[in-house]
JSON list of C-alpha atoms in Angstrom, two decimals:
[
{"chain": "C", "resi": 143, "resn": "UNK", "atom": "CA", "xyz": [-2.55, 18.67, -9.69]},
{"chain": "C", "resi": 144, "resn": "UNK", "atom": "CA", "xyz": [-5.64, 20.80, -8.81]},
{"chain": "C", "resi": 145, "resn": "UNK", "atom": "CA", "xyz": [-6.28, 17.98, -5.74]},
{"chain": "C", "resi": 146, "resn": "UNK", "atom": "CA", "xyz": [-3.33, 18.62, -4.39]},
{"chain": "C", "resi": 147, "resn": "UNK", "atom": "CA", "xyz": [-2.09, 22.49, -5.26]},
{"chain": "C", "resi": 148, "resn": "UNK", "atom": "CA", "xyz": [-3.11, 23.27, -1.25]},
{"chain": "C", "resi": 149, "resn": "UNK", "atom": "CA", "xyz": [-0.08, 21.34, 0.30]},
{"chain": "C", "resi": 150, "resn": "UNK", "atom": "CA", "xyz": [2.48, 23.00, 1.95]},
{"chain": "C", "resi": 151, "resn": "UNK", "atom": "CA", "xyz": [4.96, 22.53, -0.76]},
{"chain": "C", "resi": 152, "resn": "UNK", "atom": "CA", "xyz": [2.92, 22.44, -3.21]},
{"chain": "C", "resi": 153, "resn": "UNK", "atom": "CA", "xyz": [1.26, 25.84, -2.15]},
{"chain": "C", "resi": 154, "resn": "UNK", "atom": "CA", "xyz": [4.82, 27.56, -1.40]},
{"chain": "C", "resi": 155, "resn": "UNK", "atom": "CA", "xyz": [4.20, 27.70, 2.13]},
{"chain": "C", "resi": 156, "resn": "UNK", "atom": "CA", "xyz": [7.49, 25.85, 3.19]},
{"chain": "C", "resi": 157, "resn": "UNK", "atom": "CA", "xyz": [10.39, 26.19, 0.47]},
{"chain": "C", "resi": 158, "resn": "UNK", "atom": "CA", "xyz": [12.16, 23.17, -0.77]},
{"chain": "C", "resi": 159, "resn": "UNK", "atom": "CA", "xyz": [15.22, 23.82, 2.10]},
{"chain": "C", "resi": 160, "resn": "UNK", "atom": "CA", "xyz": [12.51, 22.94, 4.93]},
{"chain": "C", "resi": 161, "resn": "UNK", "atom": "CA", "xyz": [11.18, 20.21, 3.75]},
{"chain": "C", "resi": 162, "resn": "UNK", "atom": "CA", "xyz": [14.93, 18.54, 3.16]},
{"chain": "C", "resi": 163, "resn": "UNK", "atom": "CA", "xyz": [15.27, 19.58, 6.76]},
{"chain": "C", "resi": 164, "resn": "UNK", "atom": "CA", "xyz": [11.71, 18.10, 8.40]},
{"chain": "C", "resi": 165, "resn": "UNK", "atom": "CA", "xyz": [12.88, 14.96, 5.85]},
{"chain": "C", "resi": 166, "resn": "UNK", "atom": "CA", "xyz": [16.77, 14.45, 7.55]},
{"chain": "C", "resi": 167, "resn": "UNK", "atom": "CA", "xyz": [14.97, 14.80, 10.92]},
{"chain": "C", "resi": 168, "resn": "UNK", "atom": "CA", "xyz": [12.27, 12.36, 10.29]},
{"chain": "C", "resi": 169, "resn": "UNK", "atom": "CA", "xyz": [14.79, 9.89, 9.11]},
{"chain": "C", "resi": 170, "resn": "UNK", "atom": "CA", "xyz": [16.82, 11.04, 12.02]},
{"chain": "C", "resi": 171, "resn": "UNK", "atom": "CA", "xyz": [13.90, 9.55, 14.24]},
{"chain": "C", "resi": 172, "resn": "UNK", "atom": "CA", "xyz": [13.54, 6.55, 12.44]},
{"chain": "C", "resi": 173, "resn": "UNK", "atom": "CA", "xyz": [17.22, 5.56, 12.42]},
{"chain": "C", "resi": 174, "resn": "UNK", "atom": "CA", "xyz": [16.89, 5.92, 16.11]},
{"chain": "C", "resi": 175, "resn": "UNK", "atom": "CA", "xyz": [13.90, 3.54, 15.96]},
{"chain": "C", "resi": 176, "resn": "UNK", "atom": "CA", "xyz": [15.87, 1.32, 14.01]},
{"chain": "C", "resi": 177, "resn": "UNK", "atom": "CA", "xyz": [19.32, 1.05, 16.27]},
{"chain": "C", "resi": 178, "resn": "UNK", "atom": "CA", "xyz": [16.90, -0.15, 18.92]},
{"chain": "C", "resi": 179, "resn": "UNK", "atom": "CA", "xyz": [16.33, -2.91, 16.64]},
{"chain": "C", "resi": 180, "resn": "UNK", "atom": "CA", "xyz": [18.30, -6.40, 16.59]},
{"chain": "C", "resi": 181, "resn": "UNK", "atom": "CA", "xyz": [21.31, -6.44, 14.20]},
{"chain": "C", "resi": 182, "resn": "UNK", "atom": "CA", "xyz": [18.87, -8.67, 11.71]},
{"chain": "C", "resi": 183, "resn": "UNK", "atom": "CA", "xyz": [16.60, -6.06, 11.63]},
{"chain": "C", "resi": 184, "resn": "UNK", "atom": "CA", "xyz": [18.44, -3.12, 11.10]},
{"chain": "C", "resi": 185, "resn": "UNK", "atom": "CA", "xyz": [19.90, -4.95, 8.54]},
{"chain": "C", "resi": 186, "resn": "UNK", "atom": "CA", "xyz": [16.53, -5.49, 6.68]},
{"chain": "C", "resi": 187, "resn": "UNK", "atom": "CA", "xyz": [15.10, -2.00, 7.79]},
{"chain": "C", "resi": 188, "resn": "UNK", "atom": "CA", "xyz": [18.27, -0.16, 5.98]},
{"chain": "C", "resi": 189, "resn": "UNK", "atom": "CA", "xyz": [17.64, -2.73, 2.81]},
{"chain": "C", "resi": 190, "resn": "UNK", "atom": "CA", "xyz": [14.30, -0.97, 2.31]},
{"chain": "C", "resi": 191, "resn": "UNK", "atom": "CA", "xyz": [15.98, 2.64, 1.30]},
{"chain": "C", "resi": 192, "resn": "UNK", "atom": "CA", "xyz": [16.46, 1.89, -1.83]},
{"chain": "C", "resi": 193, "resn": "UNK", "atom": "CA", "xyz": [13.01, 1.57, -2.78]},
{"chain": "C", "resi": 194, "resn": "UNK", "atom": "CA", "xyz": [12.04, 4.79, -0.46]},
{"chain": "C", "resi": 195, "resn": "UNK", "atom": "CA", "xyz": [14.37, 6.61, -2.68]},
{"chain": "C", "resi": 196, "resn": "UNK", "atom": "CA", "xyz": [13.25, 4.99, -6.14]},
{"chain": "C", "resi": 197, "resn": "UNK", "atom": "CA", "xyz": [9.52, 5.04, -5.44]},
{"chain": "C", "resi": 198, "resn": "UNK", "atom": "CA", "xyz": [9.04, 9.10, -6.04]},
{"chain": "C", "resi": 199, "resn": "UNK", "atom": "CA", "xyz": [10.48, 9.04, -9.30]},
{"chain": "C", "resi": 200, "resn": "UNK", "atom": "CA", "xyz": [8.72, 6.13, -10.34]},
{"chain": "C", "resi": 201, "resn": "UNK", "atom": "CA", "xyz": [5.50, 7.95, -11.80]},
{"chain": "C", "resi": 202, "resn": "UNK", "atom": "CA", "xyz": [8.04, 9.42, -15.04]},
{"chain": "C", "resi": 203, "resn": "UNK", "atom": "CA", "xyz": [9.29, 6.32, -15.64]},
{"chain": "C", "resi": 204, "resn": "UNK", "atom": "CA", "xyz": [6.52, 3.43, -15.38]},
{"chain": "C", "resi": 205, "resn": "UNK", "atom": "CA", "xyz": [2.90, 2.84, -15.35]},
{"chain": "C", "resi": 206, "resn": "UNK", "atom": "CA", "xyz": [3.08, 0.47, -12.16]},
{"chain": "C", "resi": 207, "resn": "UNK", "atom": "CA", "xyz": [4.85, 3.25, -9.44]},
{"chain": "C", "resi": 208, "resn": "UNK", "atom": "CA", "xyz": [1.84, 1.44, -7.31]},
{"chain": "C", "resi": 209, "resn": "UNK", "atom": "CA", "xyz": [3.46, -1.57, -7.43]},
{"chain": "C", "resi": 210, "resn": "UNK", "atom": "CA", "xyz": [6.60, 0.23, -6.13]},
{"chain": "C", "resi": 211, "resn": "UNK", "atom": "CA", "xyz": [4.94, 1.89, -3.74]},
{"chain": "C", "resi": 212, "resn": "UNK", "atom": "CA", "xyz": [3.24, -1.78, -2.13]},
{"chain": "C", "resi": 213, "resn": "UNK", "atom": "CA", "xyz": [7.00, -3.16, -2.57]},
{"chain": "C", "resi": 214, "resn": "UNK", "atom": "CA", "xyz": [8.01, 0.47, -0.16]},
{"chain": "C", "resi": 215, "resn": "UNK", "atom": "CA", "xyz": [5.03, 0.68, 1.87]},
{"chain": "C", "resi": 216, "resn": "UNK", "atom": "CA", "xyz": [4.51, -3.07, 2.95]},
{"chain": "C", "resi": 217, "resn": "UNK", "atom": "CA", "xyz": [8.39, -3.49, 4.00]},
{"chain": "C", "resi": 218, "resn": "UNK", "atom": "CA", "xyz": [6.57, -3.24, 7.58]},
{"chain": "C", "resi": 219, "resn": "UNK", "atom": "CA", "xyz": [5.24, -6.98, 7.07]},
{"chain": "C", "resi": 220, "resn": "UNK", "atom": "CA", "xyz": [9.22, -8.08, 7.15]},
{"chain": "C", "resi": 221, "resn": "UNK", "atom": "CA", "xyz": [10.38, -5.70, 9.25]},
{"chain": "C", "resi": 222, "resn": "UNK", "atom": "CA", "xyz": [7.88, -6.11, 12.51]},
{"chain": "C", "resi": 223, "resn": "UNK", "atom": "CA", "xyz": [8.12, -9.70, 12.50]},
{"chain": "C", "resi": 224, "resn": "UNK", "atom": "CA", "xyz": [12.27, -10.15, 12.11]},
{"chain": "C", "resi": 225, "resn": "UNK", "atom": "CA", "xyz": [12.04, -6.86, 15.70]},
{"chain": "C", "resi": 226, "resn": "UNK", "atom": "CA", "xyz": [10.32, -9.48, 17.50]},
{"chain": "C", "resi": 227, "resn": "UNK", "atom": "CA", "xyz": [11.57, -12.87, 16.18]},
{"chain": "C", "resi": 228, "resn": "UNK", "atom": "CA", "xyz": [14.83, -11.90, 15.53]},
{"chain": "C", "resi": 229, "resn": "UNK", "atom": "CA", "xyz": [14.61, -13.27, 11.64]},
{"chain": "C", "resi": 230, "resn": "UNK", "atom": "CA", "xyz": [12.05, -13.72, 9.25]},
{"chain": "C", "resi": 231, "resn": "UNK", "atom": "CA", "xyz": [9.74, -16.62, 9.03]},
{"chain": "C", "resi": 232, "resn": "UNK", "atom": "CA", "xyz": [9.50, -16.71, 5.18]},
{"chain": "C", "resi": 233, "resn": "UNK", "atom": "CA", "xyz": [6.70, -19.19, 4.52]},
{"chain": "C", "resi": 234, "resn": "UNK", "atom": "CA", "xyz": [4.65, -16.55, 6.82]},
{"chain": "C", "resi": 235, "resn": "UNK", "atom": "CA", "xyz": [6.14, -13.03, 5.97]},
{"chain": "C", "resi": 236, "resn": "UNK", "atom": "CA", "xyz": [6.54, -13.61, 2.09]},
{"chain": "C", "resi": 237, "resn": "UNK", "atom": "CA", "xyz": [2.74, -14.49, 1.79]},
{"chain": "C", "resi": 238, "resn": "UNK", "atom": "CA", "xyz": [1.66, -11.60, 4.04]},
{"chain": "C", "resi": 239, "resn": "UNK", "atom": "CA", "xyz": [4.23, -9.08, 2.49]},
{"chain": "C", "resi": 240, "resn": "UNK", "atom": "CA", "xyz": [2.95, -10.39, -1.65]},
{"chain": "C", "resi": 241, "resn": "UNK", "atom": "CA", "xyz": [-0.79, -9.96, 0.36]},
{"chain": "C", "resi": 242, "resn": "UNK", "atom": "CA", "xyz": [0.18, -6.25, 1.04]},
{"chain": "C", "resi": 243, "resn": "UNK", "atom": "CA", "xyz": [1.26, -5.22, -2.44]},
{"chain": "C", "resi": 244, "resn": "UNK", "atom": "CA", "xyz": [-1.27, -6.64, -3.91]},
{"chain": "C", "resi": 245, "resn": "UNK", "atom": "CA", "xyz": [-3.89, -4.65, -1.29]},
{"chain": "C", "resi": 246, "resn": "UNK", "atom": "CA", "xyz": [-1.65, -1.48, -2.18]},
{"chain": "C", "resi": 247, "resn": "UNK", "atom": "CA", "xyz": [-2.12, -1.76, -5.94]},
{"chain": "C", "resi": 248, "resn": "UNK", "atom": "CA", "xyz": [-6.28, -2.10, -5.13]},
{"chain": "C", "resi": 249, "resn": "UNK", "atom": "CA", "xyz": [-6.02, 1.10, -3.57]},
{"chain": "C", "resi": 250, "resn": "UNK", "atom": "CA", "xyz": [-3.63, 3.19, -4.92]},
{"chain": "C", "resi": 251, "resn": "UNK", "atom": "CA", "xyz": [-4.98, 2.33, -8.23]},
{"chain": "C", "resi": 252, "resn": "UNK", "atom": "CA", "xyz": [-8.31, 3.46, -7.45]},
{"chain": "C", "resi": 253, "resn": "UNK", "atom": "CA", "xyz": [-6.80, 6.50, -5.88]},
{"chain": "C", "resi": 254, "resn": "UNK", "atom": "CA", "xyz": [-4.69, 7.41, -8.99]},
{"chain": "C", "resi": 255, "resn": "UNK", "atom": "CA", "xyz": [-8.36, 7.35, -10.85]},
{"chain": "C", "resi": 256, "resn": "UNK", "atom": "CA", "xyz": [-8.97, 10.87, -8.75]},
{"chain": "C", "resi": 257, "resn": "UNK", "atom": "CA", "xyz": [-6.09, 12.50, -10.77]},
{"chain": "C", "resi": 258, "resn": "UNK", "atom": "CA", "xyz": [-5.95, 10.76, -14.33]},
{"chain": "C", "resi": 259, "resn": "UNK", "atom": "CA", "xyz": [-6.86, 13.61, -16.39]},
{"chain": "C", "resi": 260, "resn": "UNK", "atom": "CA", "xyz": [-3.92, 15.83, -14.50]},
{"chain": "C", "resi": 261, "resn": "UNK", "atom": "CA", "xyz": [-1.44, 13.16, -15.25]},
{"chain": "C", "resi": 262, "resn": "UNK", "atom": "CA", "xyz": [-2.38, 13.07, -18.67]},
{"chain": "C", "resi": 263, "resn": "UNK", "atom": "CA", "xyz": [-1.30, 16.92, -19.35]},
{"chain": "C", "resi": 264, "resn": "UNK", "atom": "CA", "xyz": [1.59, 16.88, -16.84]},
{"chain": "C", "resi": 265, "resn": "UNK", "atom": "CA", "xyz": [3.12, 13.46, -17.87]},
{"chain": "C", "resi": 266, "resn": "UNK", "atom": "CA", "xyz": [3.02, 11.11, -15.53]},
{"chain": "C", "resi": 267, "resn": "UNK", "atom": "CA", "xyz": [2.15, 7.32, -15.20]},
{"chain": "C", "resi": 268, "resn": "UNK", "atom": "CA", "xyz": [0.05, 5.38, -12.91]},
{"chain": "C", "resi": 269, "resn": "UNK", "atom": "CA", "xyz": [-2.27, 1.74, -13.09]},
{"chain": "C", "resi": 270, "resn": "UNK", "atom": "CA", "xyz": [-5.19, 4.08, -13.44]},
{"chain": "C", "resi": 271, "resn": "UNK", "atom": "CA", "xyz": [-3.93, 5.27, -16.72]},
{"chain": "C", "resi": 272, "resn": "UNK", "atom": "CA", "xyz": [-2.23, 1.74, -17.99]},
{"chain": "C", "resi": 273, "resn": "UNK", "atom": "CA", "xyz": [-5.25, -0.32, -16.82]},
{"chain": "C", "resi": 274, "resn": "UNK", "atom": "CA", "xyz": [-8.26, 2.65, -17.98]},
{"chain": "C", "resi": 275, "resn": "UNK", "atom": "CA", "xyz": [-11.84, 0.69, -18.76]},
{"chain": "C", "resi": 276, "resn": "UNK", "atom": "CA", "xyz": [-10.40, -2.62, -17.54]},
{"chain": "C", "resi": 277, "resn": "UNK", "atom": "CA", "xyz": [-9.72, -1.31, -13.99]},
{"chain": "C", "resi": 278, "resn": "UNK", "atom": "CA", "xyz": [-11.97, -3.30, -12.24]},
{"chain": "C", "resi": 279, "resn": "UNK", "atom": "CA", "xyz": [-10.85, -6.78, -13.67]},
{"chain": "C", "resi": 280, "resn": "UNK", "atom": "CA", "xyz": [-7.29, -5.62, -12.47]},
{"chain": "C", "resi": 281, "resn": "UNK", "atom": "CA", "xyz": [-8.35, -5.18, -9.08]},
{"chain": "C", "resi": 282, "resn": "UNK", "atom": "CA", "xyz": [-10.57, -8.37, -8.68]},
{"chain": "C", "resi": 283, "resn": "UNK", "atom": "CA", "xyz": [-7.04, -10.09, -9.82]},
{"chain": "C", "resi": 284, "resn": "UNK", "atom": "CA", "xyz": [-5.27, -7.98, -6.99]},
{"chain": "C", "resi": 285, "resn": "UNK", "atom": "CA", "xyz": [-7.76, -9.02, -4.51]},
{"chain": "C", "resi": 286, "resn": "UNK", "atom": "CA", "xyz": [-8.23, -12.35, -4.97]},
{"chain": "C", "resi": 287, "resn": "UNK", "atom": "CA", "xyz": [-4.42, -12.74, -4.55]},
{"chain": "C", "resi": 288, "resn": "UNK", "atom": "CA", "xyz": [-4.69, -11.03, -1.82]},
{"chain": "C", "resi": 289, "resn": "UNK", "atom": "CA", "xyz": [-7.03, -13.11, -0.32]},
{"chain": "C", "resi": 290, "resn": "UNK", "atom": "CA", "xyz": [-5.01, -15.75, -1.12]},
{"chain": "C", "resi": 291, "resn": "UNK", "atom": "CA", "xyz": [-2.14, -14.83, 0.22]},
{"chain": "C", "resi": 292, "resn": "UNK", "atom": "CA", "xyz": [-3.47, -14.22, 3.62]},
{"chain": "C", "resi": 293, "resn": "UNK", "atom": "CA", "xyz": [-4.59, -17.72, 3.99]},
{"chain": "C", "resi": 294, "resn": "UNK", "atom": "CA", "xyz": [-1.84, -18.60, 3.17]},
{"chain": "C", "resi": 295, "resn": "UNK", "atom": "CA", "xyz": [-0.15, -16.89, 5.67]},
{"chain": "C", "resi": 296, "resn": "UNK", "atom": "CA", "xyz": [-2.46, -17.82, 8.13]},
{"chain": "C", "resi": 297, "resn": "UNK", "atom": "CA", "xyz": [-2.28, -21.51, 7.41]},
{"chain": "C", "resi": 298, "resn": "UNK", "atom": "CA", "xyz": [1.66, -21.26, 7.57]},
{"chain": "C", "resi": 299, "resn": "UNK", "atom": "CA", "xyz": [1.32, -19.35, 11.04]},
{"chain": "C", "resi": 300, "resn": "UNK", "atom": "CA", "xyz": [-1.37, -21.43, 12.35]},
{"chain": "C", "resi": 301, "resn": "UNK", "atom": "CA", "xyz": [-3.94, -19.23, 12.42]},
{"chain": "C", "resi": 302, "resn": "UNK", "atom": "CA", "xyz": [-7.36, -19.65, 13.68]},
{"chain": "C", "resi": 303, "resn": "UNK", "atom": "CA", "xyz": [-11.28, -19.51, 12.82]},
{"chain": "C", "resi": 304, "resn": "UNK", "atom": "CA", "xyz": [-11.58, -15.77, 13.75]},
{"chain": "C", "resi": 305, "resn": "UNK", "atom": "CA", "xyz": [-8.75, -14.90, 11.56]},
{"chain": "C", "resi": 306, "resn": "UNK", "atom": "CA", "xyz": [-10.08, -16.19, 8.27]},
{"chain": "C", "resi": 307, "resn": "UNK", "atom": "CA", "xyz": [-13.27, -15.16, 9.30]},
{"chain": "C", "resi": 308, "resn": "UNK", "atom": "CA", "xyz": [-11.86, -11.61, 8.98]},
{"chain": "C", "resi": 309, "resn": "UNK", "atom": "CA", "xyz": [-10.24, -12.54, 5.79]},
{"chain": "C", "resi": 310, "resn": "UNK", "atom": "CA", "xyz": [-13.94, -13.56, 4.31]},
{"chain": "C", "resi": 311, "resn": "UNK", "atom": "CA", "xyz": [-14.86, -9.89, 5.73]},
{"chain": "C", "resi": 312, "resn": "UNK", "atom": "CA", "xyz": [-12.12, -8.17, 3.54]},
{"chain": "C", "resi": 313, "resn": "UNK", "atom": "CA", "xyz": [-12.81, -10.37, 0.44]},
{"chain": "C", "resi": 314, "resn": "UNK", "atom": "CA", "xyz": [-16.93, -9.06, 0.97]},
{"chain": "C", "resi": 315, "resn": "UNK", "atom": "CA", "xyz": [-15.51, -5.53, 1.57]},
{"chain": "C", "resi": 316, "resn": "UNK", "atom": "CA", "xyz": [-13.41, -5.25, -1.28]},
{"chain": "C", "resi": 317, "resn": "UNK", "atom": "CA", "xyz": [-16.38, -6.93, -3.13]},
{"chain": "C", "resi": 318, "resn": "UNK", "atom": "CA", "xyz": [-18.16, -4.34, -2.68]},
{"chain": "C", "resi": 319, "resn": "UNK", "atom": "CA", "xyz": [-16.11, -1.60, -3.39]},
{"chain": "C", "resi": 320, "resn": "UNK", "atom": "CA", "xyz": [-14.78, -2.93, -6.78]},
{"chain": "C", "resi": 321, "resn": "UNK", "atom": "CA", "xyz": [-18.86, -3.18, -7.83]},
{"chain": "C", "resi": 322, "resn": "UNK", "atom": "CA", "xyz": [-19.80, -0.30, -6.72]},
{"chain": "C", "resi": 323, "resn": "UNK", "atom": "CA", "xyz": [-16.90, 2.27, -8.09]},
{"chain": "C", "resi": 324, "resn": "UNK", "atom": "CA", "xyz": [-17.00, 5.05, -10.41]},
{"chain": "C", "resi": 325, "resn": "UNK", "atom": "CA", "xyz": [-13.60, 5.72, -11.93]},
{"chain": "C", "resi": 326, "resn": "UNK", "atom": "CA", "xyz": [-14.80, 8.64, -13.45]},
{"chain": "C", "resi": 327, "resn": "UNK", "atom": "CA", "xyz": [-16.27, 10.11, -10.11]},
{"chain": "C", "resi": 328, "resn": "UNK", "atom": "CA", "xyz": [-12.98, 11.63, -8.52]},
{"chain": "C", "resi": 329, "resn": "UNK", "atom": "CA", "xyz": [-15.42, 12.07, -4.92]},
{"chain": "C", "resi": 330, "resn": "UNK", "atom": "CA", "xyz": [-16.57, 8.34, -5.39]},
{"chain": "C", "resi": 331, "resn": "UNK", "atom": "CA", "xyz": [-12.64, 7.04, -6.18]},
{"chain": "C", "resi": 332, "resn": "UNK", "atom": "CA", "xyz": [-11.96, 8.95, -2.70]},
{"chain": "C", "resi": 333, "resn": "UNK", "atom": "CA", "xyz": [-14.76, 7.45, -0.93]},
{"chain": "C", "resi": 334, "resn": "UNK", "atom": "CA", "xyz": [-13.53, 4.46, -1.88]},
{"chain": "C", "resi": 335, "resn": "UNK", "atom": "CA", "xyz": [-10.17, 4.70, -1.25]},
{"chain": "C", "resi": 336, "resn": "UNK", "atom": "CA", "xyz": [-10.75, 6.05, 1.93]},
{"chain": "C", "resi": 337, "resn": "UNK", "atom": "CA", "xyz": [-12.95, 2.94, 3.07]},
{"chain": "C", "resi": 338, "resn": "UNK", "atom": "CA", "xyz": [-9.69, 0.54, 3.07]},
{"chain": "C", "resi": 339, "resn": "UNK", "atom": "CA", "xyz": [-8.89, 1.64, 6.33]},
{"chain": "C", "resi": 340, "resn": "UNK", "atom": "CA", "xyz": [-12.00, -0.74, 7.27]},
{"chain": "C", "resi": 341, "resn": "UNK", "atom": "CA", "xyz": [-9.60, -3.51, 5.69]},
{"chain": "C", "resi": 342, "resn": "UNK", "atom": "CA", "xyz": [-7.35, -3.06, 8.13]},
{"chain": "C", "resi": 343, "resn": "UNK", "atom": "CA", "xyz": [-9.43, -3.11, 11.07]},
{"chain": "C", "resi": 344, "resn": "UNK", "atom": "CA", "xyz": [-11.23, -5.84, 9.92]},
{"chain": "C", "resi": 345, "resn": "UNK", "atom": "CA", "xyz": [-7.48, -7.62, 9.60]},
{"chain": "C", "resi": 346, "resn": "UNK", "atom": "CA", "xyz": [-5.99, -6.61, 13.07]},
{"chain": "C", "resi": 347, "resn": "UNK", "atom": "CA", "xyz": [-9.00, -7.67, 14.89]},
{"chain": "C", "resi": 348, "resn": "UNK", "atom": "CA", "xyz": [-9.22, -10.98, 12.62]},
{"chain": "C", "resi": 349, "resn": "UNK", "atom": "CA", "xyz": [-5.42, -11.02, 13.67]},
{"chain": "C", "resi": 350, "resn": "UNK", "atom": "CA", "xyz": [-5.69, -10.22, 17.74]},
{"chain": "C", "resi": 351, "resn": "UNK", "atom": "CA", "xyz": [-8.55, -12.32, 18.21]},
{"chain": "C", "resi": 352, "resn": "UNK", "atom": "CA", "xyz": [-6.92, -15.47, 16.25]},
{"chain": "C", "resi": 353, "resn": "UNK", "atom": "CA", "xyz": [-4.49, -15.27, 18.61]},
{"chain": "C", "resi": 354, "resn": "UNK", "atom": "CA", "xyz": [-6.37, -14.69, 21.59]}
]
C-alpha cells in the first residue's frame, strides 16, 4: 500500500533471499533465548509458532487477522510468567493474555482504518473493513473486556490499589481515543494508534507500583 511502499522489501532495497536470512537469524536469537528457558517454557514458547506462521496469511483469508495477531502477539503474557514461575498460573495468565487480545484488536483495528481503501483494490481483509461505520461500538466492546479482564487478573494475583488505579487510567485513555477518532482521517487513525503506547506505561507502572 502507498503507506508502506518505502520499506525495505517493499521498496526492493533487500531482495526476498535477505530477508529469509535476517528472519533464520532472528529466530536463531530467539531459540537461544528460549533454551535458556525452563523445559515448561520452551515447551509453551515453541507452541506459539504456529500462530507466527499462520498470522501473515491471515489478511486473504479472514476479516479478524487482528484477532490472530493479539492470539501471536500477546503469547508474551504466558510465556514471561511460566520463565519465572516455572508454569502458568491460569486464573492469572488466561485473564491477562484474553486482556491483551482484546487491547490488540482496539488497536490494530484502528490501525487497519489507515489502509482500508488499499485493501479494498488489493484484496485483503481486516476488522476495519468487516466492522466499517460500527467501528467504534466494536472497540468499546474490546475495551471494556479488556478492562475486565485485567481486574480480573489483578484480583486473582492479588493486586493492589495502585494497580487498578492504572487500570481506571487505561479505561479513561481508551475513552478518549474511541470518542475522539476519525476513521476516515488516515493521520488521526495513526495518532491514535500511536497513543497506546501510553496504555502500556500507564499498565507497567500500575503493575511495579502494586507490587511495590
Amino acid at each position: 500500500v502507498v503507506r508502506t511502499a518505502s520499506r525495505p522489501l517493499a521498496a526492493g532495497d533487500i531482495s526476498t533471499f535477505q530477508s529469509f536470512v535476517f528472519l533464520g537469524g532472528q529466530l536463531s536469537l530467539a531459540l537461544c533465548v528460549l533454551l535458556c528457558l525452563n523445559y515448561y517454557s520452551i515447551i509453551l514458547g515453541a507452541a506459539s509458532l504456529s500462530l507466527v506462521i499462520t498470522y501473515p496469511l491471515m489478511k486473504r483469508i479472514t476479516y479478524w487477522p487482528q484477532l490472530v495477531l493479539g492470539l501471536t502477539f500477546n503469547w508474551g503474557a504466558l510465556l514471561g510468567w511460566s520463565a519465572i514461575r516455572g508454569s502458568c498460573e491460569w486464573a492469572v495468565c488466561l485473564p491477562l493474555y484474553f486482556a491483551g487480545v482484546m487491547w490488540t484488536l482496539v488497536y490494530d483495528t484502528v490501525y487497519a482504518h489507515q489502509d482500508k481503501r488499499d485493501d479494498v483494490i488489493i484484496g485483503v481483509k481486516s476488522t476495519a473493513l468487516h466492522f466499517k461505520e460500527d467501528t467504534k461500538q466494536w472497540l468499546s466492546g474490546f475495551s471494556l473486556a479488556m478492562l475486565l479482564s485485567l481486574c480480573m487478573a489483578g484480583m486473582n494475583c492479588n493486586q493492589t490499589f495502585p494497580y487498578y488505579s492504572a487500570v481506571a487510567a487505561v479505561g479513561a485513555h481508551l475513552a478518549h481515543q474511541i470518542y475522539t477518532l476519525d476513521i476516515d482521517k488516515p493521520e488521526d487513525c495513526w495518532k491514535k494508534f500511536a497513543s497506546n503506547r501510553t496504555v502500556g506505561v500507564l499498565l507497567f507502572v500500575g503493575i511495579m507500583l502494586g507490587n511495590l
